[in-house]
Amino acid sequence: MELRRGVSFGGRVAVLGGGVAGLSAALELAERGYSVTVFECHELGGKARSVPVPGSGLPGEHGFRFFPGFYRNLTDTMRRIPFAGKTNGTWDNLVRASAYRGARANGQADMVVTFRTGSLLPPESHVFGPAEAIALITLASSTLAHVPFREAFYGARKYFTYWSSCDERRLGQWDLLSWNDFLQADRMSLAFRRWFADGMVRNLAAMKSKDASTHSVGLILESTIWSSLGRGNEPGGTVDRVLNGSTGEKLIDPWTAHLSALGVDLRVGWTVTDLAVENNVVTAIVVSDRSGAFHRFDADHVLSALPVERFAALLSPQLLAADPSLAGCTRLRTEWMNGLMFYLRKELPVIHGHVNYVDSPWAITSVSQAQFWQRPFTEYHDGTVRDCLSTIISDWSAPGMLNRKTARECTPAEIAREAWEQIKAHLNSQGKEVLTDAMLHSWFLDPSITAPGTSAVANTSPLFVQHPGSWRDRPGSKTALHNLFLAGDWIRTDINVSTMEGANAAARQAVNALLDADGSTLPRCALGVLYRPAEFEHLKEADRKRFGLGLPNLYDPDKLTPETTGRNSVPVLERGPGLGHDE
């Protein structure tokens, strides 16, 4: 495909929204010669943007982000965004995080996992069978997370149940069931719930095990586990990667500069208020500028990359009459997952990677940024800030550990104090004073939280979450309208979960659908897919037949209604092929 900078030989496209999905679509379209105008009401980059701390020069974030090794779409885009001195563009700004720490409070032992460079096993050196896969998860759960062995074995069987399930069962059964119910977590020990259920899920994407779809959780955990075994990673990819500086400096700013060089018209502060529809075609979009003045914009194609809550607000009777299936968008849910930056007077590399504060009621996670960043923090301020403990609060509805208030009920100062104390309770629980009040220079709460501490508290950038049954209500990238296409992390994609990768994949899908509708002969966007282990394909095929007959998955330990007593009892485990004895 020949790139013709600044020359339009395609049609005129209006891209609604300038987050990762919108920027991804704009790049694909501009490279193919379309005339592209992006309308963004807030700031380019959306949830992925950096947020400057007013009056300080310090970089803040909506929340830290990471780039798993199994990402293929977003990282391909990053390689095509030029960055001075980098052969592979902004992709070369990714650096490896080598460890994960599950910090515990109340003197309990922390869990530390070290990620090896490259593959743990050569990708094709060993074929995993049911017995070995279940044994591996059981061993890791019982030794690393101290889950009682019998429960660890049960949890491993449940994991393998999902792994060996066909796509039809994943969407037709597991997507309708919460992760909590899939695991029967309410009957298990606290250690089981911390490891298999909420301890892992709530930090994944603002999801709670009682509200999250089994298909969404199972799919991303499956990809992560295979990634840790060296399977399914992109070339040069490792389990966990972060940027070597702020997202604005290392990704978003170079991205928008590149788009401008390609002739993309980036209009920031412009809000889409209406879509005019006639005869199954969007005839115009109505937008308001920074001053509040309204404008009518005509385009050959409209590609919406808006967040779900903003797109749902545009669903007029005329639009729904043209595509009634879009009504499902109004049933999709969002949750809060927002960042809180703690700027420190000294560097504090808690672990060379991410920390999960396992016993934190607010589901706090963090990363110490200075150890990964090329530019010292002293250059951003007056020399007194040397690190940033970038944290994310994923549960805004649970009572705090100390003040017993939910984060939604707190003022910004109360949020910062409670989160700081929750972190201290974990890092200082082993008799060592790792984090002290004297280290704290200042803090900064994501400004997406508006009117905090009042009854009018709101979040202008919530995160789409995959509640049970949500797949049925999520649209694809192609609509019934001839010139309307959809992108965003809430659109149906292979990756499924709300991520930058999902947003990028949806953008590629939307551009491909637009090219099809346009009758274009230009090359379609490549779409990376999640890794599927070859040795499990025959199990999925067998499960497809069972599902069609209304039979349960062969490896599901709950396929026979168990006789159980007591809160921590475990269902009787039925033997499956290749498993040997259950105990």
Coordinates of C-alpha atoms in Angstrom, one line a residue:
M1 CA 0.0 0.0 0.0
E2 CA 1.4 3.3 -1.0
L3 CA 1.2 6.1 1.5
R4 CA 0.4 9.5 0.0
R5 CA 0.9 12.1 2.7
G6 CA -1.6 15.0 2.7
V7 CA -3.3 13.7 -0.5
S8 CA -6.9 12.5 -0.4
F9 CA -7.9 9.8 -2.9
G10 CA -10.6 8.3 -0.6
G11 CA -13.8 9.8 0.8
R12 CA -14.4 12.1 3.7
V13 CA -14.6 10.4 7.1
A14 CA -15.8 11.9 10.5
V15 CA -14.2 10.0 13.4
L16 CA -16.1 10.7 16.6
G17 CA -13.9 10.5 19.6
G18 CA -10.1 10.9 20.0
G19 CA -9.2 8.1 22.4
V20 CA -7.2 5.1 21.4
A21 CA -10.0 3.7 19.2
G22 CA -10.4 7.0 17.4
L23 CA -6.7 7.6 16.9
S24 CA -6.2 4.1 15.7
A25 CA -9.0 4.4 13.1
A26 CA -7.7 7.8 12.0
L27 CA -4.2 6.4 11.3
E28 CA -5.5 3.4 9.3
L29 CA -7.8 5.7 7.3
A30 CA -5.2 8.4 6.7
E31 CA -2.7 5.8 5.5
R32 CA -5.3 4.7 2.9
G33 CA -5.8 8.3 1.6
Y34 CA -9.1 9.2 3.3
S35 CA -9.8 12.7 4.4
V36 CA -10.2 12.4 8.1
T37 CA -11.6 14.8 10.7
V38 CA -11.5 13.7 14.4
F39 CA -13.9 15.3 16.9
E40 CA -12.9 15.0 20.5
C41 CA -14.7 16.8 23.3
H42 CA -12.0 16.6 26.0
E43 CA -8.4 15.7 25.2
L44 CA -6.8 13.5 22.6
G45 CA -5.8 10.1 24.0
G46 CA -8.9 9.7 26.0
K47 CA -8.4 7.5 29.1
A48 CA -4.8 6.7 27.9
R49 CA -3.7 10.4 27.9
S50 CA -1.4 11.9 30.5
V51 CA -2.9 14.5 32.8
P52 CA -0.6 17.4 33.8
V53 CA -0.8 18.3 37.5
P54 CA -1.8 22.0 37.4
G55 CA 1.0 24.4 38.3
S56 CA 3.6 21.8 39.0
G57 CA 4.8 20.4 35.7
L58 CA 4.4 16.9 37.1
P59 CA 2.8 14.3 34.8
G60 CA -0.4 12.5 36.0
E61 CA -2.5 9.8 34.5
H62 CA -6.1 8.7 34.3
G63 CA -4.4 5.5 35.6
F64 CA -1.2 3.6 34.9
R65 CA -1.3 1.2 32.0
F66 CA 0.5 -1.9 30.8
F67 CA 1.1 -3.7 27.6
P68 CA 0.9 -7.5 27.9
G69 CA 3.0 -9.6 25.6
F70 CA -0.1 -11.0 23.9
Y71 CA -1.0 -7.6 22.5
R72 CA -0.6 -7.6 18.7
N73 CA -2.8 -4.9 17.3
L74 CA -1.9 -1.9 19.4
T75 CA 1.8 -2.7 19.3
D76 CA 1.6 -3.0 15.5
T77 CA 0.2 0.5 15.5
M78 CA 2.9 1.7 17.9
R79 CA 5.6 0.5 15.4
R80 CA 4.1 2.7 12.8
I81 CA 4.2 5.9 14.9
P82 CA 7.6 7.6 14.4
F83 CA 9.7 8.5 17.4
A84 CA 13.0 10.2 17.1
G85 CA 15.9 7.8 17.4
K86 CA 13.7 4.7 17.5
T87 CA 13.8 2.2 14.7
N88 CA 10.5 0.7 15.7
G89 CA 8.8 4.0 16.5
T90 CA 6.9 4.3 19.8
W91 CA 7.0 0.5 20.3
D92 CA 10.7 0.9 21.3
N93 CA 9.5 3.0 24.3
L94 CA 8.2 -0.2 25.9
V95 CA 10.3 -1.7 28.7
R96 CA 10.0 -5.0 30.4
A97 CA 8.5 -5.3 33.9
S98 CA 10.0 -8.4 35.4
A99 CA 7.9 -9.2 38.5
Y100 CA 4.5 -9.1 40.1
R101 CA 3.9 -8.7 43.8
G102 CA 0.7 -9.6 45.7
A103 CA 1.2 -7.5 48.8
R104 CA -0.7 -8.6 51.9
A105 CA -1.8 -6.8 55.1
N106 CA -1.8 -8.0 58.7
G107 CA 1.6 -9.7 58.6
Q108 CA 0.7 -12.2 56.0
A109 CA 3.3 -13.3 53.5
D110 CA 3.5 -11.5 50.2
M111 CA 3.3 -13.4 46.9
V112 CA 6.1 -12.5 44.4
V113 CA 6.2 -13.9 40.9
T114 CA 9.2 -13.3 38.7
F115 CA 8.7 -13.3 34.9
R116 CA 11.6 -14.8 33.0
T117 CA 13.0 -13.1 29.9
G118 CA 11.5 -14.7 26.8
S119 CA 9.7 -18.0 27.0
L120 CA 9.5 -20.1 30.1
L121 CA 9.4 -23.1 27.8
P122 CA 10.1 -23.1 24.1
P123 CA 6.7 -22.7 22.4
E124 CA 6.6 -26.1 20.8
S125 CA 8.9 -28.1 23.1
H126 CA 6.1 -29.5 25.2
V127 CA 2.5 -30.5 24.6
F128 CA 0.2 -29.7 27.6
G129 CA -2.4 -32.3 28.4
P130 CA -5.3 -31.9 30.8
A131 CA -3.5 -33.6 33.7
E132 CA -0.4 -31.4 33.3
A133 CA -2.3 -28.1 32.9
I134 CA -4.4 -28.8 36.0
A135 CA -1.4 -29.9 38.0
L136 CA 0.5 -26.7 37.0
I137 CA -2.3 -24.4 38.2
T138 CA -2.9 -26.5 41.4
L139 CA 0.8 -26.3 42.3
A140 CA 1.0 -22.5 41.7
S141 CA -2.2 -21.8 43.6
S142 CA -1.3 -24.0 46.6
T143 CA 2.4 -22.9 46.9
L144 CA 2.3 -19.2 45.8
A145 CA -1.1 -18.2 47.1
H146 CA -1.4 -20.8 49.9
V147 CA -4.8 -21.9 48.7
P148 CA -5.8 -25.2 50.5
F149 CA -4.7 -28.0 48.2
R150 CA -8.2 -29.5 47.6
E151 CA -9.6 -26.1 46.8
A152 CA -6.6 -25.3 44.5
F153 CA -7.3 -28.5 42.6
Y154 CA -10.9 -27.6 42.3
G155 CA -10.0 -24.1 41.0
A156 CA -7.6 -25.6 38.5
R157 CA -10.3 -27.9 37.2
K158 CA -12.6 -24.9 36.8
Y159 CA -9.9 -23.1 34.9
F160 CA -9.4 -26.0 32.6
T161 CA -13.1 -26.3 32.2
Y162 CA -13.1 -22.9 30.5
W163 CA -9.9 -23.7 28.6
S164 CA -11.4 -26.8 27.0
S165 CA -14.8 -25.1 26.3
C166 CA -15.8 -24.5 22.7
D167 CA -16.6 -21.0 21.5
E168 CA -20.3 -21.8 21.5
R169 CA -20.2 -22.7 25.2
R170 CA -18.1 -19.7 26.0
L171 CA -20.6 -17.4 24.5
G172 CA -23.8 -19.4 25.1
Q173 CA -23.1 -20.5 28.7
W174 CA -20.1 -18.9 30.3
D175 CA -20.8 -15.4 29.2
L176 CA -24.2 -15.6 31.0
L177 CA -22.6 -16.7 34.3
S178 CA -20.7 -14.5 36.7
W179 CA -17.1 -15.5 37.5
N180 CA -18.1 -15.8 41.2
D181 CA -20.8 -18.3 40.4
F182 CA -18.6 -20.2 38.0
L183 CA -16.1 -20.8 40.8
Q184 CA -18.7 -21.2 43.5
A185 CA -16.4 -18.8 45.4
D186 CA -18.9 -18.0 48.2
R187 CA -18.4 -21.5 49.5
M188 CA -14.6 -21.4 49.5
S189 CA -11.9 -20.1 51.8
L190 CA -10.7 -16.5 51.9
A191 CA -7.4 -17.7 50.3
F192 CA -9.3 -19.2 47.4
R193 CA -11.4 -16.0 46.9
R194 CA -8.3 -13.8 47.1
W195 CA -6.5 -15.9 44.5
F196 CA -9.1 -17.3 42.1
A197 CA -11.9 -14.8 42.4
D198 CA -11.8 -11.2 43.5
G199 CA -8.1 -11.0 44.3
M200 CA -7.4 -11.4 40.6
V201 CA -10.5 -10.1 38.9
R202 CA -11.2 -6.8 40.6
N203 CA -7.7 -5.5 39.6
L204 CA -8.0 -6.7 36.0
A205 CA -10.4 -4.1 34.7
A206 CA -12.6 -2.7 37.4
M207 CA -14.5 -5.9 37.5
K208 CA -16.0 -7.7 40.6
S209 CA -16.3 -11.4 40.5
K210 CA -20.0 -11.3 41.2
D211 CA -20.6 -8.9 38.3
A212 CA -18.0 -10.0 35.7
S213 CA -18.8 -12.5 32.9
T214 CA -17.0 -15.8 33.2
H215 CA -16.1 -15.6 29.5
S216 CA -14.5 -12.2 29.8
V217 CA -12.4 -13.1 32.9
G218 CA -11.6 -16.6 31.7
L219 CA -10.4 -15.4 28.3
I220 CA -8.0 -12.8 29.6
L221 CA -6.7 -15.0 32.3
E222 CA -6.1 -17.8 29.8
S223 CA -4.1 -15.4 27.6
T224 CA -2.1 -14.2 30.5
I225 CA -1.2 -17.7 31.7
W226 CA -0.1 -18.8 28.2
S227 CA 1.9 -15.6 27.9
S228 CA 3.7 -16.4 31.1
L229 CA 4.6 -19.8 29.6
G230 CA 6.0 -18.2 26.5
R231 CA 3.0 -18.9 24.3
G232 CA 1.1 -16.4 22.2
N233 CA 3.4 -13.4 22.7
E234 CA 4.2 -11.1 19.8
P235 CA 7.8 -11.1 18.7
G236 CA 9.8 -9.3 21.4
G237 CA 6.8 -9.4 23.8
T238 CA 7.0 -10.4 27.4
V239 CA 4.3 -11.0 30.0
D240 CA 4.3 -7.4 31.3
R241 CA 5.6 -4.2 29.7
V242 CA 5.2 -0.5 30.6
L243 CA 6.3 2.7 28.8
N244 CA 9.7 4.3 29.7
G245 CA 8.0 7.7 30.3
S246 CA 4.6 9.3 30.5
T247 CA 2.0 8.2 28.0
G248 CA 1.7 11.7 26.6
E249 CA 5.4 11.9 25.9
K250 CA 6.0 8.4 24.7
L251 CA 2.9 7.6 22.8
I252 CA 0.0 10.0 22.5
D253 CA 1.9 13.2 21.5
P254 CA 4.0 11.4 18.8
W255 CA 0.8 9.7 17.6
T256 CA -1.2 13.0 17.2
A257 CA 1.8 14.7 15.6
H258 CA 2.0 11.9 13.1
L259 CA -1.7 12.1 12.3
S260 CA -1.4 15.9 11.7
A261 CA 1.5 15.2 9.4
L262 CA -0.7 12.9 7.4
G263 CA -3.3 15.6 7.0
V264 CA -5.8 14.5 9.7
D265 CA -7.9 17.4 11.1
L266 CA -7.9 17.0 14.9
R267 CA -10.6 19.1 16.5
V268 CA -10.4 19.2 20.3
G269 CA -13.2 20.7 22.3
W270 CA -15.8 19.7 19.8
T271 CA -18.7 17.6 21.1
V272 CA -21.0 15.5 19.0
T273 CA -24.6 16.2 19.9
D274 CA -26.6 14.5 17.2
L275 CA -26.6 12.2 14.2
A276 CA -29.0 13.1 11.4
V277 CA -30.4 9.9 9.9
E278 CA -32.4 9.4 6.7
N279 CA -33.0 6.3 4.6
N280 CA -30.5 4.2 6.6
V281 CA -27.8 6.8 6.1
V282 CA -26.2 9.3 8.5
T283 CA -26.6 12.4 6.5
A284 CA -24.8 14.8 8.9
I285 CA -23.4 15.1 12.3
V286 CA -24.1 18.0 14.6
V287 CA -21.3 19.2 16.8
S288 CA -20.7 22.1 19.2
D289 CA -17.4 23.8 19.5
R290 CA -15.7 25.2 22.6
S291 CA -17.8 28.3 22.6
G292 CA -21.0 26.3 22.5
A293 CA -21.9 27.2 18.9
F294 CA -23.4 24.4 16.8
H295 CA -22.2 23.2 13.4
R296 CA -23.4 20.7 10.8
F297 CA -20.7 18.5 9.4
D298 CA -21.2 16.4 6.3
A299 CA -19.1 13.3 5.6
D300 CA -19.2 10.2 3.4
H301 CA -18.7 8.0 6.3
V302 CA -19.1 8.3 10.1
L303 CA -16.9 6.1 12.4
S304 CA -17.9 6.4 16.0
A305 CA -15.2 5.7 18.5
L306 CA -17.1 7.2 21.4
P307 CA -17.3 5.5 24.9
V308 CA -20.4 3.4 25.3
E309 CA -22.2 5.9 27.6
R310 CA -21.7 8.8 25.1
F311 CA -22.7 6.7 22.1
A312 CA -25.9 5.6 23.9
A313 CA -26.8 9.2 24.4
L314 CA -26.9 9.7 20.6
L315 CA -29.4 6.9 20.0
S316 CA -32.3 8.9 18.7
P317 CA -35.6 7.2 17.5
Q318 CA -34.5 7.7 13.9
L319 CA -31.2 6.0 14.6
L320 CA -32.8 3.1 16.4
A321 CA -35.4 2.7 13.7
A322 CA -32.6 2.2 11.2
D323 CA -30.8 -0.3 13.5
P324 CA -32.9 -1.6 16.4
S325 CA -30.1 -3.9 17.6
L326 CA -28.2 -0.8 18.8
A327 CA -30.8 -0.5 21.7
G328 CA -28.6 -3.1 23.5
C329 CA -26.0 -0.4 24.0
T330 CA -28.2 1.2 26.6
R331 CA -28.1 -2.0 28.8
L332 CA -24.3 -2.0 28.9
R333 CA -22.7 -1.0 32.2
T334 CA -19.7 1.0 33.3
E335 CA -17.7 1.1 36.5
W336 CA -15.1 3.5 38.0
M337 CA -11.4 2.8 37.7
N338 CA -9.4 5.9 38.3
G339 CA -5.9 6.9 39.1
L340 CA -4.4 8.5 42.2
M341 CA -0.7 9.7 41.9
F342 CA 1.5 9.8 45.0
Y343 CA 4.6 11.8 44.4
L344 CA 7.5 10.8 46.6
R345 CA 10.7 12.5 47.8
K346 CA 12.7 9.4 47.3
E347 CA 12.7 6.6 44.8
L348 CA 10.7 3.6 46.0
P349 CA 11.0 0.6 43.7
V350 CA 8.5 -1.7 45.6
I351 CA 8.9 -4.3 42.9
H352 CA 10.1 -4.2 39.3
G353 CA 6.5 -4.4 38.0
H354 CA 3.0 -4.0 39.3
V355 CA 1.8 -4.4 42.9
N356 CA -1.7 -5.7 43.8
Y357 CA -2.7 -4.7 47.4
V358 CA -4.6 -8.0 47.9
D359 CA -6.4 -7.1 51.1
S360 CA -7.2 -3.5 50.0
P361 CA -11.0 -3.0 50.1
W362 CA -10.6 -0.4 47.4
A363 CA -8.8 -2.9 45.2
I364 CA -5.7 -0.7 44.9
T365 CA -2.8 -1.5 42.5
S366 CA 0.3 0.5 41.8
V367 CA 3.6 0.8 39.9
S368 CA 6.7 2.7 40.9
Q369 CA 7.4 4.7 37.8
A370 CA 10.9 6.1 38.3
Q371 CA 12.6 2.8 37.8
F372 CA 11.2 2.5 34.3
W373 CA 11.3 6.1 33.1
Q374 CA 14.3 7.5 31.2
R375 CA 13.6 11.1 32.3
P376 CA 14.2 11.7 36.0
F377 CA 11.3 13.0 37.9
T378 CA 13.5 15.8 39.2
E379 CA 13.3 17.4 35.7
Y380 CA 9.5 17.7 35.9
H381 CA 9.4 19.8 39.1
D382 CA 11.7 21.6 41.4
G383 CA 14.0 18.7 42.1
T384 CA 12.3 17.5 45.2
V385 CA 10.1 14.8 43.6
R386 CA 12.0 11.7 42.7
D387 CA 9.3 9.0 42.1
C388 CA 5.6 8.5 41.5
L389 CA 3.7 5.7 43.1
S390 CA 1.0 5.6 40.4
T391 CA -2.0 3.9 41.8
I392 CA -5.4 2.8 40.6
I393 CA -8.6 2.5 42.7
S394 CA -10.8 -0.2 41.2
D395 CA -13.5 -0.4 43.8
W396 CA -15.3 2.8 44.6
S397 CA -18.2 1.2 46.4
A398 CA -16.5 -0.8 49.2
P399 CA -16.0 0.7 52.7
G400 CA -12.5 1.8 53.4
M401 CA -10.1 0.0 55.7
L402 CA -9.8 2.9 58.2
N403 CA -12.5 5.5 57.6
R404 CA -15.2 2.9 56.6
K405 CA -16.4 5.2 53.8
T406 CA -16.6 4.3 50.2
A407 CA -14.3 6.2 47.8
R408 CA -17.5 7.7 46.2
E409 CA -18.4 9.3 49.6
C410 CA -15.0 10.8 50.3
T411 CA -13.5 14.2 49.5
P412 CA -10.2 14.1 47.5
A413 CA -8.2 14.5 50.7
E414 CA -10.1 11.7 52.3
I415 CA -9.5 9.5 49.2
A416 CA -5.8 10.2 49.3
R417 CA -5.4 9.6 53.0
E418 CA -7.4 6.3 53.0
A419 CA -5.6 5.0 49.9
W420 CA -2.2 5.9 51.4
E421 CA -3.0 4.1 54.7
Q422 CA -4.2 1.0 52.8
I423 CA -1.0 0.9 50.9
K424 CA 1.1 1.4 54.1
A425 CA -0.9 -1.4 55.8
H426 CA 0.4 -3.7 53.1
L427 CA 4.0 -2.5 52.6
N428 CA 4.8 -2.1 56.3
S429 CA 3.1 -5.3 57.4
Q430 CA 6.2 -7.4 57.6
G431 CA 7.8 -5.4 60.5
K432 CA 9.6 -3.1 58.1
E433 CA 8.8 0.6 57.5
V434 CA 8.9 0.7 53.8
L435 CA 6.6 3.6 53.3
T436 CA 6.5 6.6 55.6
D437 CA 4.5 9.8 55.7
A438 CA 7.8 11.8 55.4
M439 CA 8.3 10.4 51.9
L440 CA 5.1 11.9 50.6
H441 CA 5.6 15.1 48.6
S442 CA 2.1 15.5 47.2
W443 CA -0.8 13.7 45.5
F444 CA -3.0 14.1 42.5
L445 CA -6.5 12.6 41.9
D446 CA -7.7 11.9 38.3
P447 CA -9.8 15.0 37.5
S448 CA -12.4 12.7 35.8
I449 CA -13.9 12.5 39.3
T450 CA -16.0 15.6 39.5
A451 CA -17.7 17.1 42.6
P452 CA -16.0 14.6 45.0
G453 CA -17.3 14.5 48.5
T454 CA -20.7 15.7 47.5
S455 CA -24.0 14.0 46.5
A456 CA -23.3 15.1 43.0
V457 CA -20.1 13.1 42.6
A458 CA -19.6 11.8 39.1
N459 CA -17.1 10.2 36.8
T460 CA -16.7 11.7 33.3
S461 CA -14.5 8.7 32.2
P462 CA -16.0 5.5 33.5
L463 CA -14.9 2.1 32.2
F464 CA -17.1 -0.4 30.3
V465 CA -17.3 -3.7 32.2
Q466 CA -18.4 -7.0 30.8
H467 CA -21.3 -8.1 33.1
P468 CA -22.9 -11.5 32.5
G469 CA -24.8 -11.5 29.2
S470 CA -23.3 -8.3 27.9
W471 CA -21.9 -10.0 24.8
R472 CA -25.5 -10.2 23.4
D473 CA -26.0 -6.5 23.8
R474 CA -22.6 -5.4 22.4
P475 CA -22.6 -4.5 18.7
G476 CA -20.1 -5.3 16.1
S477 CA -18.3 -2.7 14.1
K478 CA -20.7 -2.8 11.1
T479 CA -24.2 -1.4 11.7
A480 CA -27.4 -1.5 9.6
L481 CA -26.8 2.0 8.5
H482 CA -24.8 2.1 5.3
N483 CA -22.2 4.6 6.4
L484 CA -22.0 4.3 10.2
F485 CA -19.3 2.1 11.8
L486 CA -18.4 1.5 15.4
A487 CA -15.1 1.2 17.3
G488 CA -14.2 1.3 21.0
D489 CA -13.3 -1.1 23.8
W490 CA -17.0 -2.1 24.2
I491 CA -17.4 -3.4 20.7
R492 CA -17.2 -7.1 20.1
T493 CA -13.6 -8.2 19.4
D494 CA -11.5 -11.2 19.8
I495 CA -9.9 -9.8 23.0
N496 CA -13.3 -9.1 24.5
V497 CA -12.2 -7.1 27.7
S498 CA -12.0 -3.3 28.0
T499 CA -8.4 -2.6 27.0
M500 CA -6.4 -0.4 24.7
E501 CA -5.8 -3.6 22.6
G502 CA -9.6 -4.1 22.3
A503 CA -10.1 -0.4 21.3
N504 CA -7.4 -0.7 18.6
A505 CA -8.8 -4.1 17.3
A506 CA -12.3 -2.6 17.1
A507 CA -10.9 0.4 15.1
R508 CA -9.4 -2.0 12.6
Q509 CA -12.6 -3.9 12.3
A510 CA -14.5 -0.7 11.7
V511 CA -12.1 0.5 9.0
N512 CA -12.3 -2.8 7.3
A513 CA -16.1 -2.6 7.3
L514 CA -15.9 0.9 5.9
L515 CA -13.6 -0.2 3.1
D516 CA -16.1 -3.0 2.3
A517 CA -19.0 -0.6 2.2
D518 CA -16.9 1.7 0.0
G519 CA -16.1 -1.0 -2.5
S520 CA -12.4 -0.2 -1.9
T521 CA -9.6 -2.4 -3.3
L522 CA -7.1 -1.1 -0.7
P523 CA -5.5 -3.6 1.7
R524 CA -7.6 -4.4 4.8
C525 CA -6.3 -3.8 8.3
A526 CA -4.5 -6.8 9.7
L527 CA -6.2 -8.2 12.8
G528 CA -4.2 -10.1 15.4
V529 CA -6.0 -12.7 17.4
L530 CA -5.5 -14.3 20.8
Y531 CA -3.4 -17.4 20.9
R532 CA -5.2 -20.8 20.8
P533 CA -3.1 -23.8 22.0
A534 CA -3.2 -26.5 19.3
E535 CA -3.3 -29.3 21.8
F536 CA -6.6 -28.1 23.1
E537 CA -8.4 -27.9 19.8
H538 CA -9.6 -31.5 19.8
L539 CA -11.0 -31.0 23.4
K540 CA -13.0 -27.9 22.1
E541 CA -14.3 -29.9 19.2
A542 CA -15.5 -32.7 21.5
D543 CA -17.1 -30.0 23.8
R544 CA -18.8 -28.5 20.8
K545 CA -20.6 -31.8 20.3
R546 CA -21.5 -32.0 23.9
F547 CA -22.8 -28.5 24.0
G548 CA -24.9 -29.1 21.0
L549 CA -26.5 -32.1 22.9
G550 CA -27.1 -30.0 26.0
L551 CA -24.3 -31.8 28.0
P552 CA -21.9 -30.1 30.4
N553 CA -18.2 -29.7 29.7
L554 CA -16.4 -33.0 30.3
Y555 CA -13.9 -31.5 32.8
D556 CA -16.3 -29.4 34.8
P557 CA -16.2 -30.6 38.5
D558 CA -19.7 -29.2 39.0
K559 CA -21.4 -31.2 36.2
L560 CA -23.0 -33.4 38.8
T561 CA -25.0 -31.6 41.5
P562 CA -22.8 -32.0 44.6
E563 CA -23.9 -32.9 48.0
T564 CA -22.0 -30.3 50.1
T565 CA -22.1 -29.1 53.7
G566 CA -20.3 -26.2 55.3
R567 CA -19.2 -22.9 53.9
N568 CA -15.8 -24.2 52.8
S569 CA -16.8 -27.5 51.4
V570 CA -15.8 -28.4 47.8
P571 CA -17.9 -30.3 45.4
V572 CA -17.2 -34.0 44.8
L573 CA -14.8 -34.1 41.8
E574 CA -15.7 -36.4 39.0
R575 CA -12.8 -38.0 37.2
G576 CA -12.1 -36.8 33.7
P577 CA -10.0 -38.5 31.0
G578 CA -6.3 -38.3 31.7
L579 CA -6.7 -37.0 35.3
G580 CA -6.0 -40.1 37.5
H581 CA -7.3 -39.9 41.1
D582 CA -8.8 -36.6 42.3
E583 CA -6.9 -36.5 45.6

